[in-house]
XYZ file of C-alpha atoms in Angstrom:
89
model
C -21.128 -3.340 46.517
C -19.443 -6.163 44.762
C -21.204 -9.190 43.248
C -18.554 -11.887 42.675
C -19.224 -15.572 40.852
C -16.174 -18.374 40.997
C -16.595 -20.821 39.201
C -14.634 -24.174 37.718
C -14.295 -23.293 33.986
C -14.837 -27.409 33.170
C -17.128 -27.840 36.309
C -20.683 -29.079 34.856
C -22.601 -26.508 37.366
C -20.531 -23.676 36.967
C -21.528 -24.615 32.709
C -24.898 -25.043 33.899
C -24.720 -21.411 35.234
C -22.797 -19.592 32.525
C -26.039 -18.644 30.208
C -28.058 -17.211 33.178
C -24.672 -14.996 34.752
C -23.758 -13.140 31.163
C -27.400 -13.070 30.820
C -27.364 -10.801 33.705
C -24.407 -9.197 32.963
C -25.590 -8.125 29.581
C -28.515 -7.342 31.548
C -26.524 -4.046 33.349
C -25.514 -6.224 36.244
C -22.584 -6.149 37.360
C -21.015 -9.570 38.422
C -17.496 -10.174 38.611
C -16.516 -13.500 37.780
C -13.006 -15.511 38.263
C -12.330 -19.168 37.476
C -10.622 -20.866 40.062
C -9.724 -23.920 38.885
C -7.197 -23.153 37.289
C -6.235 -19.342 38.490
C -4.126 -19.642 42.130
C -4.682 -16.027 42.223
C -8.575 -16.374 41.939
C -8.630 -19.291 44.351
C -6.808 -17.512 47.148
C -9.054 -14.490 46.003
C -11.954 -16.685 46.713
C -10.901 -18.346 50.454
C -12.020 -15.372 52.706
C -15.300 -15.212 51.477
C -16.175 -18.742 50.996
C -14.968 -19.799 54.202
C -17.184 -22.214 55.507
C -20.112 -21.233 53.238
C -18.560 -22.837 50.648
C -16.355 -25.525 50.262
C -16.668 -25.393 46.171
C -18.227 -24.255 42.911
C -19.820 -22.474 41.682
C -19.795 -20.115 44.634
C -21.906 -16.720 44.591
C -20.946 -13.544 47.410
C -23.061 -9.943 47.232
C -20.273 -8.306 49.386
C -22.770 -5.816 50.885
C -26.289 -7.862 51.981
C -23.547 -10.767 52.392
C -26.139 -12.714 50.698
C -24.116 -15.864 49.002
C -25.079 -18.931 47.469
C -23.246 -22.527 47.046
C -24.041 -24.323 44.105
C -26.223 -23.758 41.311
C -29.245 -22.361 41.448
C -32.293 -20.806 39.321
C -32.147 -17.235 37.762
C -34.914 -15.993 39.886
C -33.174 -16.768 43.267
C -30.063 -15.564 41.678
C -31.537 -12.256 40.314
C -33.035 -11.860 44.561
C -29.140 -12.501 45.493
C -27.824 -9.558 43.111
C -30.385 -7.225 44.285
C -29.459 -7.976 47.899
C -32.770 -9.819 48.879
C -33.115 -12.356 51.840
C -32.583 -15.890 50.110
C -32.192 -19.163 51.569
C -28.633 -20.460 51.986
């Protein structure tokens, strides 16, 4: 399983987001993030899983429940998308 986070590093949700994702990374959860904004490599990384989910950031896949979330969002839904719950897209 693979939990992935790209993100805008200057994009006000993606900041928004930032203290809740380390949070859970220092938490023992392992997210994987890469900024796309300025990264070609990340954003082409990023196009097969967003595609039509997400046309921007911050964008959040769990690459086994294929759980994903567009957007920003609360730790508590995000915490439910890392653990592979059912959450509303």
């Amino acid at each position: 399983m693979a939990l992935y986070e790209f993100y805008g590093e200057t994009c006000p949700h993606c900041v928004k987001m930032m203290p809740i994702v380390d949070k859970m990374i220092e938490d023992g959860i392992k997210i994987e993030k890469f900024e796309v904004w300025n990264d070609e490599k990340n954003a082409e990384k990023m196009k097969p899983f967003s595609d039509g989910k997400c046309p921007g950031v911050p964008f959040f896949i769990n690459t086994d429940s294929d759980q994903w979330i567009c957007g920003g969002t609360d730790e508590e839904t995000l915490k439910k998308w890392a653990a592979g719950d059912k959450i509303e897209n």
